Short mmCIF file of C-alpha atoms in Angstrom, two decimals:
data_model
loop_
_atom_site.label_atom_id
_atom_site.label_comp_id
_atom_site.label_asym_id
_atom_site.label_seq_id
_atom_site.Cartn_x
_atom_site.Cartn_y
_atom_site.Cartn_z
CA MET R 1 0.13 -8.91 -20.70
CA GLN R 2 1.81 -11.17 -23.26
CA ASN R 3 5.26 -10.21 -24.51
CA ASP R 4 4.06 -10.49 -28.12
CA CYS R 5 0.86 -8.51 -27.68
CA PRO R 6 0.80 -6.04 -30.62
CA PHE R 7 0.67 -2.40 -29.57
CA CYS R 8 -0.84 -1.53 -32.88
CA CYS R 9 -4.13 -2.52 -31.21
CA TRP R 10 -3.91 0.74 -29.27
CA PRO R 11 -2.84 3.39 -31.76
CA LYS R 12 -3.86 6.20 -29.36
CA LEU R 13 -2.12 4.82 -26.29
CA GLU R 14 -0.40 7.70 -24.45
CA ILE R 15 0.42 6.32 -20.98
CA LEU R 16 1.99 2.91 -20.34
CA ARG R 17 2.62 1.58 -16.82
CA ILE R 18 3.94 -1.92 -16.16
CA LYS R 19 4.47 -3.22 -12.61
CA PHE R 20 5.45 -6.52 -11.02
CA CYS R 21 5.72 -8.57 -14.22
CA GLN R 22 8.18 -11.22 -13.15
CA TRP R 23 8.96 -12.71 -16.58
CA LEU R 24 8.69 -9.62 -18.78
CA LYS R 25 11.74 -9.28 -21.08
CA TYR R 26 10.66 -6.93 -23.89
CA VAL R 27 8.24 -4.06 -24.27
CA TYR R 28 8.59 -3.84 -28.06
CA VAL R 29 9.63 -6.55 -30.46
CA ASN R 30 11.15 -6.11 -33.89
CA THR R 31 7.94 -6.47 -35.86
CA LEU R 32 6.09 -3.74 -34.02
CA THR R 33 6.28 -0.29 -35.45
CA LEU R 34 2.82 1.07 -34.68
CA GLY R 35 1.39 2.43 -31.47
CA ARG R 36 4.55 4.05 -30.16
CA GLN R 37 4.02 7.35 -31.89
CA SER R 38 1.27 8.23 -29.40
CA LEU R 39 3.14 7.28 -26.22
CA LYS R 40 3.89 10.20 -23.91
CA SER R 41 4.64 8.48 -20.61
CA VAL R 42 6.22 5.08 -19.84
CA SER R 43 6.78 3.57 -16.39
CA ILE R 44 8.22 0.10 -15.75
CA GLU R 45 8.61 -1.14 -12.17
CA SER R 46 9.74 -4.38 -10.51
CA CYS R 47 10.32 -6.50 -13.60
CA PRO R 48 13.41 -8.56 -12.63
CA GLU R 49 13.83 -10.29 -16.04
CA PHE R 50 13.47 -7.16 -18.12
CA ILE R 51 16.19 -7.02 -20.81
CA GLN R 52 15.39 -4.40 -23.43
CA PHE R 53 13.01 -1.51 -23.90
CA PHE R 54 14.10 0.02 -27.18
CA ASN R 55 14.72 -2.81 -29.59
CA MET R 56 18.47 -3.31 -29.80
CA GLU R 57 20.57 -6.39 -30.28
CA GLN R 58 24.27 -7.16 -30.09
CA ASN R 59 26.62 -8.06 -32.91
CA LYS R 60 29.35 -10.65 -32.57
CA TYR R 61 31.62 -8.07 -30.92
CA GLY R 62 29.12 -7.40 -28.16
CA GLN R 63 28.25 -3.97 -29.60
CA HIS R 64 24.63 -2.79 -29.62
CA ILE R 65 23.10 -2.27 -33.06
CA LEU R 66 20.18 0.07 -33.67
CA HIS R 67 17.47 -1.21 -36.03
CA ARG R 68 16.32 1.26 -38.61
CA GLY R 69 13.16 3.01 -37.55
CA LEU R 70 13.48 1.73 -34.00
CA GLY R 71 14.86 3.94 -31.26
CA SER R 72 15.04 6.87 -33.63
CA GLN R 73 13.31 10.20 -33.36
CA GLU R 74 10.42 8.95 -35.46
CA SER R 75 9.81 5.95 -33.19
CA PHE R 76 9.04 7.82 -29.97
CA VAL R 77 8.32 11.29 -31.18
CA ASN R 78 5.97 12.18 -28.28
CA LEU R 79 7.63 10.36 -25.37
CA THR R 80 8.37 12.93 -22.67
CA HIS R 81 8.29 10.94 -19.41
CA LEU R 82 10.24 7.72 -18.70
CA GLU R 83 10.59 5.88 -15.36
CA LEU R 84 12.45 2.60 -14.84
CA THR R 85 12.43 1.13 -11.31
CA SER R 86 13.80 -2.15 -9.96
CA ILE R 87 14.69 -3.81 -13.23
CA ALA R 88 17.74 -5.99 -13.77
CA LEU R 89 18.70 -4.80 -17.27
CA LEU R 90 20.54 -8.07 -17.71
CA ASN R 91 23.77 -7.78 -19.74
CA PHE R 92 23.12 -4.14 -20.51
CA LYS R 93 25.56 -1.52 -19.32
CA TYR R 94 23.61 1.38 -20.78
CA LEU R 95 20.05 2.19 -21.82
CA PHE R 96 20.10 4.45 -24.84
CA SER R 97 21.95 5.16 -28.01
CA GLU R 98 23.22 8.69 -28.28
CA PHE R 99 20.54 10.17 -30.47
CA THR R 100 17.31 8.58 -29.29
CA LEU R 101 14.42 10.24 -27.46
CA GLU R 102 14.98 13.80 -28.59
CA HIS R 103 11.65 14.84 -27.00
CA LEU R 104 12.22 13.31 -23.58
CA LYS R 105 11.65 15.74 -20.69
CA PHE R 106 11.66 13.61 -17.53
CA LEU R 107 13.91 10.61 -16.85
CA MET R 108 13.92 8.55 -13.65
CA ILE R 109 16.04 5.41 -13.14
CA ARG R 110 15.79 3.60 -9.79
CA ASP R 111 17.29 0.36 -8.50
CA CYS R 112 18.82 -0.85 -11.77
CA SER R 113 21.76 -2.85 -10.51
CA PHE R 114 23.59 -3.65 -13.80
CA LEU R 115 23.49 -0.15 -15.22
CA GLU R 116 26.93 1.45 -15.62
CA HIS R 117 26.00 4.53 -17.64
CA LEU R 118 22.96 5.86 -19.47
CA ILE R 119 24.21 6.66 -22.93
CA GLU R 120 26.09 4.65 -25.53
CA GLU R 121 29.51 6.24 -26.06
CA VAL R 122 30.42 7.93 -29.34
CA GLU R 123 33.20 5.54 -30.24
CA LYS R 124 30.85 2.55 -30.13
CA VAL R 125 28.58 3.88 -32.86
CA ASP R 126 29.24 3.70 -36.59
CA GLU R 127 31.09 6.90 -37.66
CA ILE R 128 28.86 7.54 -40.68
CA TYR R 129 25.78 7.15 -38.48
CA VAL R 130 27.16 9.60 -35.92
CA SER R 131 28.02 12.11 -38.63
CA ASN R 132 24.56 11.91 -40.14
CA MET R 133 22.85 12.23 -36.78
CA LYS R 134 25.01 15.20 -35.79
CA ASN R 135 23.89 17.02 -38.92
CA HIS R 136 20.22 16.32 -38.24
CA TYR R 137 20.19 16.66 -34.45
CA PRO R 138 23.00 18.95 -33.27
CA LEU R 139 21.58 19.00 -29.73
CA PHE R 140 21.40 15.82 -27.71
CA TRP R 141 18.12 15.43 -25.81
CA PRO R 142 17.33 19.11 -26.36
CA LYS R 143 14.12 19.00 -24.29
CA LEU R 144 15.35 17.01 -21.30
CA GLU R 145 14.53 18.88 -18.08
CA SER R 146 14.88 16.46 -15.15
CA VAL R 147 17.19 13.51 -14.45
CA HIS R 148 16.70 11.44 -11.29
CA ILE R 149 18.97 8.45 -10.59
CA GLU R 150 18.63 6.42 -7.37
CA TYR R 151 20.04 3.17 -5.99
CA CYS R 152 22.01 2.13 -9.06
CA GLU R 153 24.86 0.30 -7.37
CA ASN R 154 27.08 -0.13 -10.46
CA LEU R 155 26.54 3.24 -12.09
CA LYS R 156 29.90 4.85 -12.93
CA TYR R 157 28.70 7.99 -14.72
CA LEU R 158 25.66 9.28 -16.61
CA CYS R 159 27.17 10.13 -19.97
CA SER R 160 30.21 11.85 -21.43
CA SER R 161 30.86 15.45 -20.49
CA THR R 162 30.62 16.28 -24.19
CA LEU R 163 27.02 15.17 -24.32
CA ALA R 164 26.31 16.90 -21.02
CA GLN R 165 27.06 20.21 -22.71
CA ARG R 166 24.27 19.60 -25.20
CA LEU R 167 21.40 19.64 -22.69
CA PRO R 168 20.21 23.23 -22.99
CA ASN R 169 16.95 22.79 -21.05
CA LEU R 170 18.23 20.71 -18.16
CA ASN R 171 16.52 21.97 -15.02
CA CYS R 172 17.20 19.31 -12.37
CA ILE R 173 19.89 16.69 -11.69
CA SER R 174 19.36 14.38 -8.71
CA ILE R 175 21.64 11.42 -7.95
CA LEU R 176 21.13 9.40 -4.76
CA ASP R 177 22.83 6.30 -3.38
CA CYS R 178 25.10 5.34 -6.25
CA PRO R 179 28.13 3.92 -4.38
CA ARG R 180 30.31 3.32 -7.49
CA LEU R 181 29.68 6.64 -9.16
CA ILE R 182 33.10 8.16 -9.97
CA GLN R 183 32.06 11.05 -12.18
CA VAL R 184 28.66 12.50 -12.94
CA PHE R 185 29.82 13.19 -16.48
CA ASN R 186 32.68 11.17 -17.90
CA MET R 187 35.63 13.35 -18.94
CA GLU R 188 37.67 10.59 -20.56
CA THR R 189 35.47 10.11 -23.63
CA ASN R 190 35.67 13.64 -25.05
CA LYS R 191 36.40 13.75 -28.76
CA ASP R 192 37.82 16.59 -30.76
CA ASP R 193 34.48 16.92 -32.55
CA PHE R 194 32.66 17.42 -29.26
CA GLU R 195 34.66 20.09 -27.53
CA LEU R 196 33.39 21.43 -24.25
CA GLN R 197 31.51 24.68 -24.36
CA ASN R 198 32.24 27.54 -22.00
CA HIS R 199 28.88 27.29 -20.30
CA CYS R 200 26.97 24.51 -18.57
CA TRP R 201 23.22 24.06 -18.20
CA PRO R 202 21.97 27.62 -18.48
CA LYS R 203 18.55 26.64 -17.04
CA LEU R 204 19.67 24.36 -14.21
CA GLU R 205 17.81 25.12 -10.96
CA THR R 206 18.44 22.02 -8.80
CA LEU R 207 21.56 19.90 -8.30
CA ASP R 208 21.40 17.14 -5.64
CA ILE R 209 24.12 14.53 -5.09
CA VAL R 210 23.70 12.26 -2.06
CA ASN R 211 25.55 9.18 -0.78
CA CYS R 212 28.06 8.73 -3.59
CA GLN R 213 31.05 7.59 -1.55
CA ILE R 214 33.72 7.52 -4.27
CA LEU R 215 32.45 10.39 -6.41
CA LYS R 216 35.29 12.70 -7.44
CA TYR R 217 33.94 15.00 -10.15
CA VAL R 218 30.66 16.51 -11.23
CA LEU R 219 32.06 18.03 -14.40
CA PRO R 220 35.46 18.70 -15.95
CA ASN R 221 35.34 22.45 -15.38
CA THR R 222 36.27 23.81 -11.97
CA LEU R 223 34.08 26.86 -12.55
CA LEU R 224 30.37 26.27 -13.10
CA ASN R 225 28.28 29.24 -14.14
CA VAL R 226 24.64 28.40 -13.45
CA PRO R 227 22.73 31.69 -13.46
CA PHE R 228 19.41 30.12 -12.41
CA LEU R 229 20.61 27.58 -9.83
CA GLN R 230 18.48 27.77 -6.68
CA TYR R 231 18.95 24.47 -4.82
CA LEU R 232 22.35 22.83 -4.36
CA THR R 233 22.93 19.76 -2.15
CA VAL R 234 26.05 17.60 -1.81
CA LEU R 235 25.88 15.04 1.02
CA ASN R 236 28.16 12.18 2.04
CA CYS R 237 30.63 12.38 -0.82
CA PRO R 238 33.96 12.10 1.05
CA GLN R 239 36.15 11.83 -2.10
CA PHE R 240 34.51 14.82 -3.74
CA SER R 241 36.74 17.33 -5.50
CA CYS R 242 35.88 20.98 -4.84
CA PHE R 243 34.53 23.15 -7.60
CA ILE R 244 33.34 26.75 -7.79
CA VAL R 245 29.78 27.79 -8.54
CA GLN R 246 28.56 31.18 -9.64
CA ALA R 247 24.88 31.14 -8.75
CA PRO R 248 23.35 34.58 -8.15
CA LEU R 249 19.88 33.17 -7.36
CA ILE R 250 20.90 30.46 -4.86
CA LYS R 251 18.16 29.84 -2.26
CA GLU R 252 19.27 26.66 -0.52
CA LEU R 253 22.78 25.29 0.01
CA VAL R 254 23.44 22.00 1.84
CA LEU R 255 27.00 20.64 2.19
CA ARG R 256 27.84 17.67 4.41
CA ASP R 257 30.79 15.27 4.48
CA VAL R 258 32.36 16.39 1.23
CA GLY R 259 35.92 16.06 -0.04
CA ASN R 260 39.08 17.96 0.79
CA SER R 261 40.17 21.28 -0.65
CA HIS R 262 43.58 20.19 -1.92
CA GLN R 263 41.94 19.08 -5.18
CA LEU R 264 40.60 22.55 -5.93
CA CYS R 265 41.76 23.25 -9.45
CA ASN R 266 43.73 26.04 -11.01
CA ILE R 267 41.22 28.84 -10.47
CA ASP R 268 42.34 31.14 -7.67
CA VAL R 269 39.27 31.98 -5.60
CA HIS R 270 40.73 35.29 -4.50
CA VAL R 271 41.12 36.68 -7.98
CA LEU R 272 37.65 35.88 -9.24
CA ASN R 273 35.78 39.03 -10.14
CA LYS R 274 32.36 37.64 -9.24
CA ASP R 275 30.76 36.30 -6.08
CA CYS R 276 30.97 32.53 -5.87
CA ILE R 277 30.40 29.45 -3.73
CA VAL R 278 33.08 26.84 -3.14
CA VAL R 279 31.37 23.45 -3.14
CA GLY R 280 33.55 21.22 -1.02
CA ASN R 281 35.57 21.11 2.19
CA HIS R 282 37.41 24.38 1.72
CA GLU R 283 38.55 27.17 4.05
CA GLU R 284 35.92 29.49 2.63
CA VAL R 285 32.36 28.74 1.57
CA PHE R 286 31.26 32.08 0.11
CA GLN R 287 33.66 34.39 -1.68
CA VAL R 288 32.29 37.91 -2.03
CA GLN R 289 33.57 40.58 -4.39
CA GLY R 290 30.71 43.04 -4.03
CA GLY R 291 28.19 41.64 -6.48
CA TYR R 292 24.77 40.28 -5.55
CA SER R 293 26.03 39.41 -2.04
CA PHE R 294 23.89 36.26 -1.67
CA SER R 295 20.79 38.19 -0.71
CA SER R 296 18.54 35.46 -2.18
CA ILE R 297 19.73 32.59 0.05
CA LYS R 298 17.05 31.25 2.43
CA GLU R 299 18.43 28.02 3.90
CA LEU R 300 22.05 27.15 4.65
CA TYR R 301 23.21 23.86 6.17
CA LEU R 302 26.92 23.09 6.63
CA THR R 303 27.97 19.85 8.36
CA ASN R 304 31.32 18.19 9.00
CA LEU R 305 33.42 20.59 6.95
CA LEU R 306 36.65 20.31 8.88
CA LYS R 307 38.59 22.92 6.89
CA VAL R 308 36.03 25.73 6.91
CA ARG R 309 37.27 28.83 8.75
CA ILE R 310 35.06 31.48 7.18
CA ILE R 311 31.53 31.17 5.82
CA TRP R 312 31.28 34.63 4.31
CA ASN R 313 34.60 35.96 3.05
CA ASP R 314 33.25 39.47 2.85
CA PHE R 315 36.18 41.73 1.97
CA ALA R 316 34.02 44.75 1.26
CA GLN R 317 31.54 44.14 4.12
CA VAL R 318 28.63 44.11 1.69
CA VAL R 319 26.99 40.74 2.39
CA THR R 320 23.27 41.15 2.95
CA LEU R 321 21.25 38.15 4.14
CA ASN R 322 17.79 39.65 4.02
CA ASN R 323 16.12 36.37 3.01
CA LEU R 324 18.01 33.90 5.23
CA THR R 325 15.46 32.02 7.35
CA SER R 326 17.29 28.88 8.47
CA LEU R 327 20.96 28.30 9.35
CA LYS R 328 22.53 25.11 10.70
CA VAL R 329 26.28 24.76 11.18
CA SER R 330 27.48 21.46 12.63
CA ASP R 331 30.95 19.99 13.24
CA CYS R 332 32.85 22.71 11.43
CA LYS R 333 35.76 22.40 13.84
CA LYS R 334 37.89 25.35 12.64
CA LEU R 335 35.13 27.92 12.25
CA ARG R 336 35.87 31.03 14.38
CA TYR R 337 32.76 33.14 13.80
CA ILE R 338 29.63 33.07 11.63
CA PHE R 339 28.50 36.65 10.95
CA SER R 340 30.19 40.00 10.68
CA PRO R 341 28.40 42.94 12.39
CA THR R 342 27.31 44.11 8.95
CA ASN R 343 25.60 40.96 7.73
CA ALA R 344 24.28 40.19 11.23
CA ARG R 345 22.22 43.34 11.02
CA SER R 346 20.60 42.17 7.80
CA LEU R 347 19.11 39.00 9.34
CA SER R 348 15.59 40.35 9.52
CA ARG R 349 14.00 37.02 8.45
CA LEU R 350 16.17 34.52 10.30
CA MET R 351 13.91 32.10 12.20
CA TYR R 352 16.05 29.04 13.01
CA LEU R 353 19.66 29.01 14.21
CA CYS R 354 21.44 25.76 15.13
CA ILE R 355 25.17 25.51 15.92
CA LYS R 356 26.68 22.21 17.07
CA GLY R 357 30.17 20.84 17.57
CA CYS R 358 32.11 23.90 16.37
CA ASP R 359 35.09 23.53 18.70
CA GLU R 360 36.94 26.73 17.79
CA LEU R 361 33.90 28.98 17.50
CA GLU R 362 34.67 32.05 19.62
CA GLN R 363 31.84 34.34 18.56
CA ILE R 364 28.64 33.98 16.61
CA ILE R 365 28.98 37.62 15.58
CA LEU R 366 32.42 39.06 15.00
CA ALA R 367 33.23 41.88 17.42
CA LYS R 368 33.12 45.40 16.01
CA ASP R 369 36.74 46.06 16.92
CA GLN R 370 37.78 43.12 14.71
CA VAL R 371 36.19 44.61 11.60
CA SER R 372 38.39 46.69 9.31
CA SER R 373 37.83 50.39 9.87
CA SER R 374 38.33 50.96 6.15
CA SER R 375 35.14 49.07 5.38
CA SER R 376 32.67 51.16 3.44
CA ASN R 377 29.91 49.88 5.72
CA ALA R 378 31.72 50.07 9.04
CA ASP R 379 29.19 52.62 10.35
CA ILE R 380 26.46 49.94 10.13
CA GLY R 381 28.10 48.30 13.12
CA LEU R 382 26.87 51.23 15.24
CA GLN R 383 23.23 50.35 14.65
CA PRO R 384 21.41 48.33 17.33
CA LEU R 385 21.46 44.58 16.80
CA SER R 386 18.15 42.75 16.61
CA PHE R 387 16.79 39.44 15.32
CA PRO R 388 13.09 40.31 14.89
CA ASN R 389 11.93 36.88 13.65
CA LEU R 390 14.32 34.42 15.31
CA THR R 391 12.17 31.79 17.05
CA GLN R 392 14.49 28.86 17.82
CA ILE R 393 18.14 28.77 18.93
CA ILE R 394 20.19 25.63 19.59
CA VAL R 395 23.86 25.86 20.54
CA THR R 396 25.64 22.74 21.80
CA ASN R 397 29.22 21.47 22.16
CA CYS R 398 30.95 24.71 21.24
CA GLY R 399 33.89 24.65 23.63
CA ASN R 400 35.32 28.15 22.99
CA LEU R 401 32.10 30.17 22.84
CA LYS R 402 31.78 32.69 25.71
CA SER R 403 28.55 34.50 24.81
CA LEU R 404 25.77 34.31 22.21
CA PHE R 405 24.83 37.83 21.20
CA PRO R 406 25.58 41.40 22.17
CA PHE R 407 22.67 43.05 23.98
CA GLY R 408 21.58 46.69 23.73
CA PHE R 409 18.58 48.72 24.78
CA VAL R 410 16.49 47.38 21.87
CA PRO R 411 15.02 43.87 22.39
CA VAL R 412 17.31 41.47 20.59
CA LEU R 413 14.98 38.46 20.34
CA PRO R 414 11.33 39.61 20.48
CA LYS R 415 9.91 36.41 18.92
CA LEU R 416 12.16 33.81 20.53
CA GLU R 417 10.17 30.69 21.48
CA SER R 418 12.86 28.12 22.31
CA LEU R 419 16.44 28.48 23.56
CA GLU R 420 18.60 25.37 24.11
CA LEU R 421 22.17 25.68 25.35
CA LYS R 422 24.05 22.49 26.23
CA ARG R 423 27.66 21.47 26.86
CA ASN R 424 29.32 24.77 26.01
CA SER R 425 32.14 24.63 28.52
CA LYS R 426 33.34 28.27 28.31
CA LEU R 427 29.98 30.00 27.94
CA GLU R 428 29.86 32.77 30.56
CA GLN R 429 26.99 34.94 29.36
CA VAL R 430 24.02 34.33 27.11
CA LEU R 431 23.44 37.98 26.25
CA LYS R 432 26.38 40.36 26.63
CA LEU R 433 26.08 44.14 26.88
CA GLU R 434 27.41 45.73 23.71
CA ASN R 435 29.14 48.60 25.47
CA GLU R 436 30.43 46.46 28.37
CA VAL R 437 29.01 48.97 30.87
CA GLU R 438 26.67 47.71 33.58
CA MET R 439 23.23 49.24 33.26
CA ALA R 440 22.12 51.62 35.98
CA GLY R 441 18.95 50.35 37.63
CA GLU R 442 16.96 47.39 36.47
CA GLU R 443 15.97 47.69 32.83
CA GLU R 444 12.93 45.47 32.31
CA THR R 445 12.77 43.54 29.04
CA LYS R 446 9.96 41.18 28.08
CA PHE R 447 10.43 37.99 26.08
CA ASP R 448 6.75 37.54 25.33
CA LYS R 449 7.14 34.41 23.17
CA LEU R 450 9.75 32.37 25.05
CA GLU R 451 8.18 29.03 26.04
CA ARG R 452 11.16 26.69 26.52
CA LEU R 453 14.52 27.40 28.09
CA THR R 454 17.24 24.77 28.58
CA LEU R 455 20.59 25.46 30.26
CA GLU R 456 22.53 22.22 30.66
CA GLU R 457 26.15 21.38 31.47
CA LEU R 458 27.40 24.95 31.31
CA PRO R 459 30.15 24.95 33.97
CA SER R 460 31.29 28.54 33.26
CA LEU R 461 27.88 30.19 32.92
CA ILE R 462 27.55 33.15 35.29
CA HIS R 463 24.83 35.29 33.74
CA PHE R 464 21.74 34.38 31.77
CA CYS R 465 20.90 38.07 31.43
CA PRO R 466 23.37 40.96 31.89
CA LYS R 467 23.82 42.51 35.32
CA GLY R 468 21.22 45.14 36.02
CA CYS R 469 18.77 43.67 33.50
CA HIS R 470 15.37 42.31 34.46
CA PHE R 471 13.86 39.79 32.05
CA VAL R 472 10.17 38.91 32.16
CA LEU R 473 9.15 35.59 30.56
CA PRO R 474 5.32 35.52 30.61
CA ALA R 475 4.97 32.58 28.17
CA LEU R 476 7.57 30.27 29.73
CA ILE R 477 6.21 26.75 30.38
CA GLU R 478 9.43 24.69 30.41
CA LEU R 479 12.59 25.58 32.27
CA GLU R 480 15.45 23.12 32.65
CA VAL R 481 18.64 24.20 34.36
CA LYS R 482 21.17 21.45 35.01
CA ASP R 483 24.83 21.43 36.01
CA CYS R 484 25.37 25.19 35.95
CA PRO R 485 27.29 25.62 39.25
CA LYS R 486 28.35 29.28 38.74
CA LEU R 487 25.00 30.68 37.63
CA THR R 488 24.07 33.83 39.58
CA THR R 489 20.86 34.71 37.73
CA SER R 490 17.74 34.45 39.90
CA PHE R 491 14.48 33.03 38.57
CA PHE R 492 11.16 33.57 40.31
CA VAL R 493 7.43 33.49 39.59
CA ASP R 494 5.15 36.44 40.35
CA SER R 495 1.47 36.48 41.26
CA GLN R 496 0.50 36.45 37.57
CA LYS R 497 2.54 33.28 37.08
CA PHE R 498 5.10 35.16 35.00
CA VAL R 499 8.70 33.99 35.30
CA HIS R 500 11.27 36.71 36.03
CA CYS R 501 15.03 36.53 35.92
CA ILE R 502 17.49 39.01 37.41
CA THR R 503 21.26 38.86 37.64
CA LYS R 504 22.74 40.31 40.84
CA ILE R 505 24.89 39.31 43.79
CA PRO R 506 23.53 36.03 45.13
CA GLN R 507 21.65 36.26 48.42
CA LEU R 508 21.63 33.56 51.04
CA VAL R 509 18.27 31.92 51.55
CA LYS R 510 17.17 28.95 53.55
CA GLN R 511 17.12 25.62 51.76
CA ASP R 512 13.55 24.80 52.76
CA ALA R 513 12.24 28.13 51.48
CA ILE R 514 13.89 27.50 48.12
CA GLU R 515 12.43 24.03 47.85
CA GLU R 516 8.94 25.29 48.75
CA THR R 517 9.05 27.99 46.08
CA VAL R 518 10.34 25.53 43.44
CA THR R 519 7.49 23.15 44.26
CA ASP R 520 4.94 25.92 43.77
CA ALA R 521 6.55 26.89 40.45
CA ILE R 522 6.34 23.35 39.12
CA PHE R 523 2.71 23.06 40.07
CA ASN R 524 1.52 26.46 38.92
CA LYS R 525 3.63 26.96 35.81
CA ASN R 526 4.21 23.37 34.76
CA ILE R 527 7.95 24.06 34.82
CA ASN R 528 10.47 21.21 34.85
CA TRP R 529 12.96 22.76 37.28
CA SER R 530 15.90 20.37 37.36
CA HIS R 531 18.79 20.41 39.85
CA TRP R 532 21.29 23.19 39.41
CA GLY R 533 24.54 21.34 40.13
CA GLY R 534 26.93 22.57 42.80
CA SER R 535 26.10 23.95 46.19
CA GLN R 536 25.09 27.47 45.15
CA LEU R 537 21.41 27.65 44.19
CA PRO R 538 19.74 30.59 42.48
CA HIS R 539 17.75 33.04 44.56
CA ILE R 540 14.00 32.51 44.19
CA THR R 541 11.67 34.90 46.02
#
């Protein structure tokens, strides 16, 4: 394609894609005014010499000047989709003037190394022009729905926070791998004419910020009210300043390696009259005042939040987690417990539970005697505990944890398929009787779905199942027990090839009989029965 090829040859052109044009500098030149009115989608990729898309030139002061009829609303009236990937944008620090592309819905910028921000700042545009455009177009990019920015190594911010307030239909913001990003929206360019509104992005559903190492602020306000936000991710932003989100429809929250809490602004979390989420490395993640109680959340992932002590600050004991399906908590060193008895009994849909490197974790579920008796829902703690859909449990490197769950007469884990416990130095029991009274006789409980069981480097483990309990594991195909010297639970295989486990006083058996039985188990059940560590082996009959 020649740079001077007239687009007026294609007056009905709607989709334009340009890839791998090494010498391309311009899409439109000054003399072309036809053909752009039909364009709906533009994609430019891997054009290293690309300079300008919307015809602009610089005056003697280095300021960009808009040509009349070019870059205005009339020029690209139907353009809704714009993608720019791997273009140099030589000598250009921004892409657009403030009032162009009023019908744009989707914007993606990838691998544009010279880009510093997207929008020309207010002070760089002629005052009369700004005044006129404000009167005609009071909303900036009123139809913009999605913004995706990736691998822009010099990007400092997207636009001013003033302009950010005039994006009423913004649905998604995604920023990945922008190492020099300081602010998502620049707070230093606000003018008196463009005062911040009290609300932000009323239709925003997704906010993702990943690998922005020096990012400090998303927006000037500490409190962000986003009534339709469903997906929130902040990863690897170590300088990040905490802010508070009120998001009653949140479905997925991912926080990893985010900044410290000392920068949390003037809003006191404890006096807020609505439920909220603190986005950042703060002592609390969820603050609950008895509102919607986060019942919509499905996936929660918290990693390397060194200050977190409480996930659910549930003063009124009203948190209900009926839709939570996946929970991963990793390297939250000061976390003491995860669930209260009240919200633990609402986990009817939880399927995946992973806890790693939580050094001070003492209990997964807070003990009933540690819950305030004045709680309006304290009687819920008397109901039997059960996780009817939990299929996979991983707990590793939790040095203070002594047991996983309380165990009653109702099966706690009827659908459990995989249980992996490694390097939990104080773990004594996997399932602990709720009433602390040893059961009379052997109560038989089946774990019909359990296929894989790993017990590794658990020097304090005494019981896999409570004393007096008899577990039957008919589906078990992998069993690995390694370096558990105090374990007194016996495992054996019956004539139906079902694995049984019983905890009782160890019985002395001959070494050769044990080895013969283990060999049969490996052959018949395809079980990887590793060494137990220490001189005391489990009883296998």
